[in-house]
Amino acid sequence: EVQLVESGGGLVQSGGSLRLSCAASGFTFSTYWIYWVRQAPGKGLEWVSAINSGGGITYYSDSVKGRFTISRDNRKNAVYLQMNSLKPEDTAVYYCAKGRSDSYYSGMDYWGKGTLVTISS
């Protein structure tokens, strides 16, 4: 059974940092793209970042570029999102999602339950 479990969310002040983790199991982790997606209160889903199977290719949305860093440890079946210079508009539930294949354009097929990040002004 594919499982993705996010952790690391919490309440921090504007300008602070958080590191989210996503622990994966039930599939061959090292062969899939992994994505971070967020949903702010009352809004739709927003793609945040993506990392390829080997960790050498990363993408970021314009809203987080230069502030967030995605990484992965294939030995630990884990993906991380280091978030710095946080802003109130980063407040959201953050989800990690598994890609359908080793192609960035294949989309996502499994999601975690999310972790809440709240940034106070």
Short mmCIF file of C-alpha atoms in Angstrom, two decimals:
data_model
loop_
_atom_site.label_atom_id
_atom_site.label_comp_id
_atom_site.label_asym_id
_atom_site.label_seq_id
_atom_site.Cartn_x
_atom_site.Cartn_y
_atom_site.Cartn_z
CA GLU A 1 0.00 0.00 0.00
CA VAL A 2 1.35 3.38 -1.00
CA GLN A 3 1.64 5.75 1.94
CA LEU A 4 2.89 9.31 2.17
CA VAL A 5 3.05 10.92 5.60
CA GLU A 6 3.88 14.59 5.99
CA SER A 7 5.24 16.14 9.17
CA GLY A 8 6.94 19.28 10.38
CA GLY A 9 4.14 21.81 10.10
CA GLY A 10 3.37 24.30 12.81
CA LEU A 11 2.97 27.93 13.74
CA VAL A 12 5.84 30.31 13.09
CA GLN A 13 6.23 34.05 12.78
CA SER A 14 6.68 35.81 9.49
CA GLY A 15 10.30 35.59 8.40
CA GLY A 16 10.82 32.29 10.17
CA SER A 17 11.66 28.85 8.84
CA LEU A 18 10.20 25.37 8.85
CA ARG A 19 11.30 22.07 7.42
CA LEU A 20 8.62 19.71 6.20
CA SER A 21 9.24 16.00 5.77
CA CYS A 22 7.41 13.40 3.75
CA ALA A 23 7.96 9.75 4.61
CA ALA A 24 7.07 7.36 1.80
CA SER A 25 6.41 3.63 1.73
CA GLY A 26 4.76 0.97 -0.37
CA PHE A 27 6.50 1.72 -3.67
CA THR A 28 9.97 1.96 -5.18
CA PHE A 29 10.59 5.47 -3.96
CA SER A 30 13.77 6.12 -5.90
CA THR A 31 12.06 5.81 -9.28
CA TYR A 32 9.38 8.49 -8.99
CA TRP A 33 9.03 12.23 -9.05
CA ILE A 34 7.72 13.68 -5.79
CA TYR A 35 5.76 16.91 -5.53
CA TRP A 36 4.76 19.36 -2.83
CA VAL A 37 1.35 20.98 -3.23
CA ARG A 38 -0.43 23.33 -0.84
CA GLN A 39 -3.92 24.56 -0.18
CA ALA A 40 -4.48 27.84 1.59
CA PRO A 41 -7.67 28.34 3.61
CA GLY A 42 -10.60 28.81 1.27
CA LYS A 43 -8.48 28.47 -1.86
CA GLY A 44 -7.64 25.82 -4.42
CA LEU A 45 -4.61 23.62 -4.71
CA GLU A 46 -1.33 25.28 -5.62
CA TRP A 47 1.68 23.36 -6.89
CA VAL A 48 4.78 24.37 -4.91
CA SER A 49 7.75 22.25 -5.91
CA ALA A 50 8.90 19.02 -7.51
CA ILE A 51 11.97 16.82 -7.47
CA ASN A 52 12.98 14.06 -9.83
CA SER A 53 13.78 10.51 -8.85
CA GLY A 54 17.49 11.07 -8.44
CA GLY A 55 17.17 14.45 -6.78
CA GLY A 56 19.15 16.31 -9.41
CA ILE A 57 16.24 18.18 -11.02
CA THR A 58 14.04 20.50 -9.02
CA TYR A 59 11.29 22.94 -9.89
CA TYR A 60 9.61 25.68 -7.89
CA SER A 61 6.63 27.91 -8.30
CA ASP A 62 7.40 31.58 -8.68
CA SER A 63 5.76 32.27 -5.33
CA VAL A 64 8.35 30.21 -3.41
CA LYS A 65 11.42 30.33 -5.65
CA GLY A 66 14.46 31.50 -3.74
CA ARG A 67 12.85 30.80 -0.37
CA PHE A 68 12.01 27.08 -0.45
CA THR A 69 14.33 24.16 -1.18
CA ILE A 70 13.18 20.66 -2.00
CA SER A 71 15.43 17.66 -1.43
CA ARG A 72 15.18 13.92 -1.05
CA ASP A 73 17.01 11.04 0.58
CA ASN A 74 16.36 7.86 -1.35
CA ARG A 75 18.05 5.78 1.35
CA LYS A 76 15.42 6.96 3.82
CA ASN A 77 12.49 7.14 1.37
CA ALA A 78 11.97 10.74 2.38
CA VAL A 79 11.46 14.12 0.76
CA TYR A 80 11.97 17.44 2.49
CA LEU A 81 10.85 21.00 1.95
CA GLN A 82 12.99 23.61 3.65
CA MET A 83 10.98 26.80 3.89
CA ASN A 84 12.73 30.04 4.75
CA SER A 85 11.62 33.67 4.88
CA LEU A 86 8.07 32.53 5.45
CA LYS A 87 5.21 34.91 4.76
CA PRO A 88 1.62 34.93 5.97
CA GLU A 89 0.55 33.97 2.44
CA ASP A 90 2.45 30.70 2.86
CA THR A 91 -0.18 29.61 5.37
CA ALA A 92 -1.67 26.41 4.01
CA VAL A 93 -1.97 22.68 4.33
CA TYR A 94 1.05 21.20 2.58
CA TYR A 95 0.76 17.86 0.84
CA CYS A 96 3.37 15.63 -0.70
CA ALA A 97 2.35 13.62 -3.70
CA LYS A 98 3.83 10.76 -5.67
CA GLY A 99 4.33 11.07 -9.38
CA ARG A 100 2.81 8.52 -11.72
CA SER A 101 6.18 7.74 -13.25
CA ASP A 102 9.68 9.09 -13.71
CA SER A 103 8.29 11.72 -16.05
CA TYR A 104 7.53 15.15 -14.61
CA TYR A 105 4.51 15.46 -16.92
CA SER A 106 2.82 12.24 -15.83
CA GLY A 107 0.98 13.85 -12.92
CA MET A 108 0.37 12.65 -9.38
CA ASP A 109 -1.44 9.57 -8.22
CA TYR A 110 -1.09 9.35 -4.44
CA TRP A 111 -1.26 12.06 -1.82
CA GLY A 112 -0.56 12.32 1.86
CA LYS A 113 -3.00 13.76 4.37
CA GLY A 114 -1.08 16.99 4.70
CA THR A 115 0.54 19.07 7.41
CA LEU A 116 -0.67 22.51 8.43
CA VAL A 117 1.68 25.47 8.22
CA THR A 118 0.53 28.71 9.80
CA ILE A 119 2.52 31.91 9.48
CA SER A 120 1.65 34.76 11.80
CA SER A 121 2.30 38.36 10.79
#
